[in-house]
Coordinates of N, CA, C and O in Angstrom, one line a residue:
Q1 N 22.6 -9.6 24.9 CA 21.7 -8.5 24.6 C 21.1 -8.6 23.3 O 21.7 -9.1 22.3
V2 N 19.9 -8.1 23.1 CA 19.2 -8.1 21.8 C 19.9 -7.1 20.9 O 20.3 -6.0 21.4
Q3 N 20.0 -7.4 19.7 CA 20.5 -6.4 18.7 C 19.8 -6.6 17.4 O 19.3 -7.6 17.1
L4 N 19.9 -5.5 16.6 CA 19.4 -5.6 15.2 C 20.6 -5.8 14.3 O 21.5 -4.9 14.3
V5 N 20.6 -6.8 13.5 CA 21.6 -7.1 12.5 C 21.2 -6.7 11.2 O 20.2 -7.2 10.6
E6 N 21.9 -5.7 10.6 CA 21.5 -5.2 9.2 C 22.5 -5.8 8.2 O 23.7 -6.1 8.5
S7 N 22.0 -6.1 7.0 CA 22.8 -6.6 5.9 C 22.2 -6.2 4.6 O 21.0 -5.7 4.6
G8 N 22.9 -6.4 3.5 CA 22.4 -6.2 2.2 C 22.9 -4.9 1.5 O 22.6 -4.7 0.3
G9 N 23.6 -4.1 2.2 CA 24.1 -2.9 1.5 C 25.3 -3.2 0.6 O 25.8 -4.3 0.6
G10 N 25.6 -2.3 -0.2 CA 26.7 -2.5 -1.2 C 26.8 -1.4 -2.2 O 26.1 -0.3 -2.1
L11 N 27.5 -1.7 -3.3 CA 27.7 -0.8 -4.4 C 26.9 -1.3 -5.6 O 27.1 -2.4 -6.0
V12 N 26.0 -0.4 -6.2 CA 25.3 -0.8 -7.4 C 25.3 0.4 -8.3 O 25.5 1.6 -7.9
Q13 N 25.1 0.1 -9.6 CA 24.9 1.2 -10.6 C 23.5 1.7 -10.6 O 22.6 1.1 -10.1
A14 N 23.4 3.0 -11.0 CA 22.1 3.6 -11.1 C 21.1 2.7 -11.9 O 21.5 2.1 -12.9
G15 N 19.9 2.6 -11.4 CA 18.9 1.7 -12.0 C 18.9 0.3 -11.4 O 18.0 -0.4 -11.7
G16 N 19.9 0.0 -10.6 CA 20.0 -1.3 -10.0 C 19.1 -1.5 -8.8 O 18.4 -0.5 -8.3
S17 N 19.3 -2.6 -8.1 CA 18.4 -2.9 -6.9 C 19.3 -3.5 -5.8 O 20.3 -4.2 -6.1
L18 N 18.8 -3.3 -4.6 CA 19.4 -4.0 -3.4 C 18.2 -4.3 -2.5 O 17.2 -3.7 -2.5
R19 N 18.5 -5.3 -1.6 CA 17.5 -5.6 -0.6 C 18.2 -5.6 0.7 O 19.1 -6.4 1.0
L20 N 17.8 -4.7 1.6 CA 18.3 -4.7 3.0 C 17.5 -5.5 3.9 O 16.3 -5.7 3.7
S21 N 18.1 -6.1 4.9 CA 17.4 -6.8 5.9 C 17.8 -6.3 7.3 O 18.9 -5.8 7.5
C22 N 16.9 -6.5 8.2 CA 17.1 -6.1 9.6 C 16.5 -7.2 10.5 O 15.2 -7.3 10.5
A23 N 17.3 -7.9 11.2 CA 16.9 -9.0 12.0 C 17.2 -8.9 13.4 O 18.2 -8.4 13.8
A24 N 16.2 -9.2 14.3 CA 16.4 -9.2 15.7 C 17.1 -10.5 16.1 O 16.6 -11.6 15.8
S25 N 18.2 -10.4 16.9 CA 19.0 -11.5 17.2 C 18.5 -12.2 18.5 O 18.8 -13.4 18.8
G26 N 17.9 -11.5 19.4 CA 17.4 -12.1 20.6 C 16.3 -13.1 20.5 O 15.3 -12.7 19.8
S27 N 16.4 -14.2 21.0 CA 15.4 -15.3 20.8 C 14.1 -15.0 21.5 O 13.0 -15.5 21.1
T28 N 14.1 -14.2 22.5 CA 12.9 -13.8 23.3 C 12.2 -12.6 22.7 O 11.1 -12.2 23.3
F29 N 12.7 -12.0 21.7 CA 12.2 -10.7 21.1 C 11.6 -11.0 19.8 O 12.1 -11.7 19.0
S30 N 10.5 -10.3 19.6 CA 9.8 -10.3 18.3 C 9.6 -8.9 17.8 O 9.4 -8.0 18.6
I31 N 9.8 -8.7 16.5 CA 9.7 -7.4 15.9 C 8.2 -7.0 15.8 O 7.5 -7.7 15.1
K32 N 7.9 -5.8 16.3 CA 6.5 -5.4 16.2 C 6.4 -4.3 15.1 O 5.4 -4.3 14.3
A33 N 7.3 -3.3 15.1 CA 7.3 -2.3 14.1 C 8.7 -1.9 13.8 O 9.6 -1.9 14.7
V34 N 8.9 -1.4 12.5 CA 10.2 -1.0 12.1 C 10.2 0.2 11.3 O 9.2 0.4 10.5
A35 N 11.1 1.1 11.4 CA 11.3 2.2 10.6 C 12.7 2.2 10.0 O 13.7 1.9 10.7
W36 N 12.8 2.4 8.7 CA 14.1 2.6 8.0 C 14.4 4.0 7.8 O 13.6 4.8 7.4
Y37 N 15.6 4.4 8.2 CA 16.1 5.8 8.1 C 17.4 5.7 7.2 O 18.0 4.7 7.0
R38 N 17.7 6.9 6.6 CA 19.0 7.0 5.9 C 19.6 8.3 6.1 O 18.9 9.3 6.4
Q39 N 20.9 8.4 6.1 CA 21.7 9.6 6.3 C 23.0 9.5 5.6 O 23.7 8.5 5.7
G40 N 23.4 10.6 4.9 CA 24.8 10.7 4.3 C 25.4 12.0 4.6 O 24.8 12.8 5.3
P41 N 26.7 12.1 4.2 CA 27.4 13.4 4.5 C 26.7 14.6 4.0 O 26.2 14.6 2.8
G42 N 26.5 15.6 4.9 CA 25.8 16.8 4.5 C 24.3 16.7 4.4 O 23.6 17.6 4.0
K43 N 23.8 15.5 4.8 CA 22.3 15.3 4.7 C 21.7 15.1 6.1 O 22.4 14.6 7.0
Q44 N 20.5 15.6 6.3 CA 19.8 15.3 7.5 C 19.2 13.9 7.5 O 18.8 13.4 6.4
R45 N 19.1 13.3 8.6 CA 18.5 11.9 8.6 C 17.1 12.0 8.1 O 16.3 12.8 8.5
E46 N 16.7 11.0 7.3 CA 15.5 11.0 6.6 C 14.7 9.7 6.9 O 15.3 8.6 6.9
L47 N 13.5 9.8 7.3 CA 12.7 8.6 7.4 C 12.3 8.1 6.1 O 11.6 8.8 5.3
V48 N 12.6 6.8 5.8 CA 12.4 6.2 4.5 C 11.1 5.4 4.4 O 10.3 5.6 3.5
A49 N 10.9 4.5 5.3 CA 9.7 3.7 5.3 C 9.4 3.1 6.7 O 10.4 3.0 7.5
T50 N 8.2 2.7 6.9 CA 7.8 2.1 8.2 C 6.9 0.9 7.9 O 6.2 0.9 6.9
I51 N 6.9 0.0 8.8 CA 5.9 -1.1 8.8 C 5.5 -1.4 10.2 O 6.4 -1.5 11.1
N52 N 4.2 -1.6 10.5 CA 3.8 -1.9 11.8 C 3.5 -3.4 12.0 O 3.7 -4.2 11.1
S53 N 3.0 -3.8 13.2 CA 2.8 -5.2 13.5 C 1.7 -5.8 12.6 O 1.7 -7.0 12.4
G54 N 0.8 -5.0 12.1 CA -0.2 -5.4 11.2 C 0.2 -5.5 9.7 O -0.6 -5.9 8.9
G55 N 1.4 -5.1 9.4 CA 1.9 -5.1 8.1 C 1.6 -3.8 7.3 O 1.8 -3.8 6.1
N56 N 1.0 -2.8 7.9 CA 0.7 -1.6 7.2 C 2.0 -0.8 7.0 O 2.9 -0.8 7.9
T57 N 2.2 -0.2 5.8 CA 3.4 0.4 5.4 C 3.2 1.9 5.1 O 2.1 2.3 4.7
N58 N 4.3 2.7 5.2 CA 4.3 4.1 4.8 C 5.7 4.3 4.2 O 6.7 3.7 4.6
Y59 N 5.7 5.3 3.2 CA 7.0 5.6 2.5 C 7.2 7.1 2.4 O 6.2 7.9 2.3
A60 N 8.4 7.5 2.4 CA 8.7 8.9 2.0 C 8.4 9.1 0.6 O 8.5 8.2 -0.3
D61 N 8.1 10.3 0.2 CA 7.7 10.6 -1.2 C 8.9 10.3 -2.1 O 8.7 9.9 -3.3
S62 N 10.1 10.5 -1.6 CA 11.3 10.3 -2.4 C 11.5 8.9 -2.9 O 12.3 8.6 -3.8
V63 N 10.9 7.9 -2.2 CA 11.1 6.5 -2.5 C 9.8 5.8 -2.9 O 9.9 4.6 -3.3
K64 N 8.7 6.4 -2.9 CA 7.4 5.8 -3.2 C 7.5 5.2 -4.7 O 8.0 5.9 -5.6
G65 N 7.0 4.0 -4.8 CA 7.1 3.4 -6.1 C 8.4 2.7 -6.5 O 8.4 1.9 -7.4
R66 N 9.4 2.9 -5.6 CA 10.7 2.3 -5.9 C 11.1 1.4 -4.8 O 11.7 0.3 -5.0
F67 N 10.8 1.7 -3.5 CA 11.1 0.9 -2.4 C 9.9 0.2 -1.8 O 8.8 0.7 -1.8
T68 N 10.2 -1.0 -1.2 CA 9.1 -1.8 -0.6 C 9.6 -2.3 0.7 O 10.6 -3.0 0.7
I69 N 8.9 -2.0 1.8 CA 9.2 -2.6 3.1 C 8.3 -3.8 3.3 O 7.1 -3.7 3.0
S70 N 8.9 -4.9 3.9 CA 8.1 -6.1 4.1 C 8.7 -6.8 5.3 O 9.7 -6.4 5.9
R71 N 8.0 -7.8 5.8 CA 8.5 -8.6 7.0 C 8.2 -10.0 6.8 O 7.3 -10.5 6.1
D72 N 9.1 -10.8 7.5 CA 8.9 -12.2 7.6 C 8.9 -12.5 9.1 O 9.9 -12.6 9.8
N73 N 7.7 -12.7 9.6 CA 7.6 -12.9 11.1 C 8.2 -14.1 11.6 O 8.8 -14.2 12.7
A74 N 8.2 -15.2 10.8 CA 8.8 -16.4 11.2 C 10.3 -16.3 11.4 O 10.9 -16.9 12.2
K75 N 10.9 -15.4 10.6 CA 12.4 -15.2 10.6 C 12.7 -14.0 11.5 O 13.9 -13.7 11.6
N76 N 11.7 -13.3 12.0 CA 11.9 -12.1 12.8 C 12.8 -11.1 12.1 O 13.7 -10.5 12.6
T77 N 12.4 -10.9 10.8 CA 13.2 -10.0 10.0 C 12.3 -9.1 9.2 O 11.2 -9.5 8.7
V78 N 12.8 -7.9 9.0 CA 12.2 -6.9 8.1 C 13.1 -6.6 6.9 O 14.3 -6.5 7.1
F79 N 12.5 -6.4 5.8 CA 13.3 -6.1 4.6 C 13.0 -4.8 4.0 O 11.9 -4.2 4.1
L80 N 13.9 -4.2 3.2 CA 13.7 -3.0 2.4 C 14.2 -3.3 1.0 O 15.4 -3.4 0.8
Q81 N 13.3 -3.6 0.1 CA 13.6 -3.8 -1.3 C 13.7 -2.5 -2.0 O 12.8 -1.7 -2.0
M82 N 14.9 -2.2 -2.6 CA 15.1 -0.9 -3.2 C 15.4 -1.1 -4.7 O 16.4 -1.8 -5.1
N83 N 14.5 -0.6 -5.5 CA 14.6 -0.7 -6.9 C 14.9 0.7 -7.6 O 14.6 1.7 -6.9
S84 N 15.3 0.7 -8.8 CA 15.5 1.9 -9.6 C 16.3 2.9 -8.8 O 16.0 4.1 -8.7
L85 N 17.4 2.4 -8.2 CA 18.3 3.2 -7.4 C 19.0 4.3 -8.2 O 19.3 4.1 -9.3
N86 N 19.1 5.5 -7.5 CA 19.8 6.6 -8.1 C 20.9 7.1 -7.2 O 20.9 6.7 -6.0
A87 N 21.7 8.1 -7.6 CA 22.8 8.6 -6.8 C 22.3 9.2 -5.5 O 23.0 9.2 -4.5
E88 N 21.1 9.8 -5.5 CA 20.6 10.4 -4.3 C 20.2 9.4 -3.2 O 20.0 9.8 -2.1
D89 N 20.1 8.1 -3.6 CA 19.9 7.1 -2.6 C 21.1 6.7 -1.8 O 21.1 5.8 -0.9
T90 N 22.3 7.2 -2.2 CA 23.5 6.9 -1.6 C 23.5 7.4 -0.1 O 23.5 8.6 0.1
D91 N 23.5 6.5 0.8 CA 23.4 6.9 2.2 C 23.8 5.7 3.1 O 23.9 4.5 2.6
V92 N 23.9 5.9 4.4 CA 23.9 4.8 5.3 C 22.5 4.6 5.8 O 21.8 5.6 6.1
Y93 N 22.0 3.4 5.7 CA 20.6 3.0 6.0 C 20.6 2.4 7.4 O 21.3 1.4 7.7
Y94 N 19.7 2.9 8.3 CA 19.5 2.4 9.6 C 18.1 1.9 9.8 O 17.2 2.5 9.4
C95 N 18.0 0.8 10.6 CA 16.7 0.3 11.0 C 16.5 0.6 12.5 O 17.5 0.5 13.3
Y96 N 15.3 0.9 12.8 CA 14.9 1.1 14.2 C 13.7 0.3 14.4 O 12.7 0.4 13.7
A97 N 13.7 -0.6 15.5 CA 12.6 -1.5 15.7 C 12.0 -1.4 17.1 O 12.8 -1.2 18.0
N98 N 10.7 -1.5 17.1 CA 10.1 -1.7 18.4 C 9.9 -3.2 18.6 O 9.3 -3.9 17.7
L99 N 10.5 -3.7 19.7 CA 10.5 -5.2 19.9 C 9.7 -5.5 21.1 O 9.5 -4.7 22.0
Y100 N 9.1 -6.7 21.1 CA 8.4 -7.2 22.2 C 9.2 -8.4 22.9 O 9.5 -9.3 22.2
D101 N 9.5 -8.2 24.2 CA 10.2 -9.2 24.9 C 9.2 -10.1 25.6 O 8.5 -9.8 26.5
T102 N 9.1 -11.4 25.1 CA 8.1 -12.3 25.6 C 8.4 -12.8 27.0 O 7.5 -13.2 27.7
S103 N 9.7 -12.7 27.4 CA 10.1 -13.2 28.7 C 9.8 -12.1 29.8 O 9.6 -12.5 30.9
R104 N 9.7 -10.9 29.4 CA 9.5 -9.8 30.3 C 8.1 -9.1 30.1 O 7.8 -8.2 30.9
Y105 N 7.4 -9.4 29.1 CA 6.1 -8.8 28.7 C 6.3 -7.3 28.7 O 5.5 -6.6 29.3
R106 N 7.2 -6.9 27.9 CA 7.5 -5.4 27.7 C 8.0 -5.2 26.3 O 8.5 -6.1 25.6
T107 N 8.0 -3.9 25.9 CA 8.5 -3.5 24.6 C 9.8 -2.8 24.8 O 10.1 -2.2 25.9
E108 N 10.6 -2.8 23.7 CA 11.9 -2.1 23.7 C 12.2 -1.6 22.4 O 11.9 -2.3 21.3
G109 N 12.8 -0.4 22.3 CA 13.2 0.1 21.0 C 14.7 0.0 20.9 O 15.5 0.3 21.8
I110 N 15.2 -0.3 19.7 CA 16.6 -0.4 19.4 C 17.0 -0.1 18.0 O 16.2 -0.3 17.1
W111 N 18.2 0.5 17.8 CA 18.7 0.8 16.5 C 19.7 -0.2 16.0 O 20.5 -0.8 16.8
G112 N 19.7 -0.4 14.7 CA 20.7 -1.2 14.0 C 22.0 -0.3 13.8 O 21.9 0.9 14.0
A113 N 23.1 -0.9 13.5 CA 24.3 -0.2 13.3 C 24.4 0.6 12.0 O 25.3 1.4 11.8
G114 N 23.6 0.3 11.0 CA 23.6 0.9 9.7 C 24.3 0.1 8.7 O 25.3 -0.7 9.0
T115 N 23.9 0.2 7.4 CA 24.6 -0.5 6.3 C 24.7 0.5 5.2 O 23.8 1.3 4.9
Q116 N 25.9 0.5 4.5 CA 26.2 1.5 3.5 C 25.6 1.1 2.2 O 25.8 0.0 1.7
V117 N 24.9 2.0 1.5 CA 24.4 1.9 0.2 C 25.0 2.9 -0.7 O 24.9 4.1 -0.4
T118 N 25.7 2.5 -1.7 CA 26.4 3.5 -2.6 C 25.9 3.2 -4.1 O 26.0 2.0 -4.5
V119 N 25.4 4.2 -4.7 CA 24.9 4.1 -6.1 C 25.7 4.9 -7.0 O 25.8 6.1 -6.8
S120 N 26.3 4.3 -8.0 CA 27.2 5.0 -8.9 C 26.3 5.4 -10.1 O 25.5 4.7 -10.6
S121 N 26.6 6.6 -10.6 CA 25.8 7.1 -11.8 C 26.7 7.2 -13.0 O 27.9 6.9 -13.0

């Protein structure tokens, strides 16, 4: 089965940086669009950033100027570069991707399992 593999989370000090990745494991699937979400205890899930098949991006106001979403189509991977991290960025980060199945000529949506980001102040 196709799945999204997330990595890059961890513990950093305030002001530090992390880069998250979200890769599609299925060989017949290509990533068309991705949204990064985050959620922590007592928080509602928040849409952080999106990127479409044309490379167009959008960001939540809370992360504009600090986070950058990008993609490497050859590696079938989407990244979230997070700079100037603060304690409010402490959350589990999830990617959701719209995938194209070249063997079935259809699209599919799938969630990653999430990766923990913890920022110490």
